[in-house]
mmCIF file of C-alpha atoms in Angstrom:
data_model
loop_
_atom_site.group_PDB
_atom_site.id
_atom_site.type_symbol
_atom_site.label_atom_id
_atom_site.label_comp_id
_atom_site.label_asym_id
_atom_site.label_seq_id
_atom_site.Cartn_x
_atom_site.Cartn_y
_atom_site.Cartn_z
ATOM 1 C CA MET L 984 -46.079 -30.009 38.777
ATOM 2 C CA GLU L 985 -46.783 -27.854 35.717
ATOM 3 C CA ARG L 986 -49.089 -24.883 35.381
ATOM 4 C CA ASP L 987 -52.773 -25.711 35.454
ATOM 5 C CA ASN L 988 -54.212 -27.075 32.196
ATOM 6 C CA SER L 989 -50.784 -27.876 30.791
ATOM 7 C CA GLY L 990 -48.414 -30.803 30.588
ATOM 8 C CA VAL L 991 -45.296 -32.402 29.126
ATOM 9 C CA LEU L 992 -44.402 -35.504 27.087
ATOM 10 C CA PHE L 993 -41.026 -37.229 26.852
ATOM 11 C CA LYS L 994 -39.888 -40.107 24.650
ATOM 12 C CA ASN L 995 -40.229 -43.372 26.593
ATOM 13 C CA ASP L 996 -36.678 -44.734 26.648
ATOM 14 C CA ARG L 997 -37.809 -47.694 28.803
ATOM 15 C CA LYS L 998 -40.307 -49.128 26.316
ATOM 16 C CA GLU L 999 -39.952 -52.926 26.455
ATOM 17 C CA ALA L 1000 -43.182 -54.161 24.851
ATOM 18 C CA GLU L 1001 -45.226 -53.073 21.849
ATOM 19 C CA ASN L 1002 -48.155 -52.035 24.070
ATOM 20 C CA HIS L 1003 -45.981 -49.723 26.211
ATOM 21 C CA PRO L 1004 -46.406 -46.021 25.341
ATOM 22 C CA ASP L 1005 -43.975 -44.344 22.934
ATOM 23 C CA TYR L 1006 -44.117 -41.160 25.053
ATOM 24 C CA ARG L 1007 -44.848 -40.553 28.741
ATOM 25 C CA GLY L 1008 -45.369 -37.483 30.855
ATOM 26 C CA GLY L 1009 -47.883 -35.655 32.967
ATOM 27 C CA VAL L 1010 -50.583 -33.010 32.888
ATOM 28 C CA THR L 1011 -52.406 -30.943 35.479
ATOM 29 C CA VAL L 1012 -56.104 -30.292 34.829
ATOM 30 C CA ALA L 1013 -58.203 -28.228 37.244
ATOM 31 C CA GLY L 1014 -55.508 -28.708 39.900
ATOM 32 C CA VAL L 1015 -55.438 -32.529 39.644
ATOM 33 C CA GLU L 1016 -52.300 -34.311 38.359
ATOM 34 C CA TYR L 1017 -52.503 -37.078 35.738
ATOM 35 C CA TYR L 1018 -50.045 -39.375 33.999
ATOM 36 C CA LEU L 1019 -50.107 -38.888 30.224
ATOM 37 C CA SER L 1020 -49.231 -41.718 27.820
ATOM 38 C CA ALA L 1021 -49.001 -41.445 24.030
ATOM 39 C CA TRP L 1022 -48.636 -44.021 21.260
ATOM 40 C CA ILE L 1023 -47.639 -43.296 17.651
ATOM 41 C CA ARG L 1024 -50.263 -44.919 15.426
ATOM 42 C CA THR L 1025 -50.701 -45.290 11.678
ATOM 43 C CA SER L 1026 -54.074 -44.537 10.109
ATOM 44 C CA LYS L 1027 -55.647 -47.488 8.307
ATOM 45 C CA LYS L 1028 -57.437 -45.056 5.991
ATOM 46 C CA ASP L 1029 -54.539 -43.104 4.512
ATOM 47 C CA GLY L 1030 -51.380 -44.370 6.245
ATOM 48 C CA GLY L 1031 -50.852 -41.049 8.055
ATOM 49 C CA LYS L 1032 -49.295 -40.889 11.520
ATOM 50 C CA PHE L 1033 -51.100 -39.651 14.637
ATOM 51 C CA MET L 1034 -50.822 -39.861 18.429
ATOM 52 C CA SER L 1035 -53.260 -41.796 20.580
ATOM 53 C CA LEU L 1036 -53.413 -40.452 24.163
ATOM 54 C CA ALA L 1037 -54.469 -41.801 27.557
ATOM 55 C CA LEU L 1038 -54.753 -40.120 30.961
ATOM 56 C CA SER L 1039 -54.710 -41.824 34.339
ATOM 57 C CA PRO L 1040 -54.828 -40.032 37.695
ATOM 58 C CA LYS L 1041 -51.714 -39.882 39.848
ATOM 59 C CA LEU L 1042 -52.585 -41.476 43.192
ATOM 60 C CA ASP L 1043 -50.997 -40.920 46.588
ATOM 61 C CA ALA L 1044 -50.318 -43.662 49.155
ATOM 62 C CA GLY L 1045 -53.960 -43.504 50.279
ATOM 63 C CA ASN L 1046 -55.191 -44.129 46.706
ATOM 64 C CA ARG L 1047 -56.440 -40.527 46.397
ATOM 65 C CA ALA L 1048 -55.839 -38.309 43.376
ATOM 66 C CA VAL L 1049 -52.802 -36.029 43.726
ATOM 67 C CA GLY L 1050 -53.683 -32.339 43.714
ATOM 68 C CA GLN L 1051 -56.743 -30.415 44.648
ATOM 69 C CA ALA L 1052 -59.659 -30.141 42.236
ATOM 70 C CA LYS L 1053 -60.540 -26.507 41.667
ATOM 71 C CA LYS L 1054 -64.139 -25.390 41.802
ATOM 72 C CA VAL L 1055 -65.302 -24.042 38.456
ATOM 73 C CA VAL L 1056 -67.324 -20.869 38.918
ATOM 74 C CA ASN L 1057 -69.679 -19.629 36.239
ATOM 75 C CA LYS L 1058 -69.886 -15.873 36.790
ATOM 76 C CA ASP L 1059 -72.782 -15.577 34.329
ATOM 77 C CA PHE L 1060 -75.034 -17.648 36.602
ATOM 78 C CA ASP L 1061 -76.801 -15.603 39.271
ATOM 79 C CA ASP L 1062 -77.801 -17.828 42.176
ATOM 80 C CA ASP L 1063 -79.988 -15.179 43.801
ATOM 81 C CA ILE L 1064 -83.684 -15.907 43.349
ATOM 82 C CA PRO L 1065 -85.788 -12.730 43.693
ATOM 83 C CA PHE L 1066 -88.676 -14.147 45.760
#
């Protein structure tokens, strides 16, 4: 899909119900692919507009997440114990 830790959103031209997302797309985080949904909301406090987002993992036929999770390595942590 996209580069790691990035994604895309497109206007949902198949929105049929109010609870369907206004925008749909995908993101890749740590090598795992997710569906991205976004709804345009109006703030009750000041009437301003904002986007509410939701992620859900893309699953293959075996119900496993698509992509390979990448191991995060902290180079500042030294695993060698001097005894």
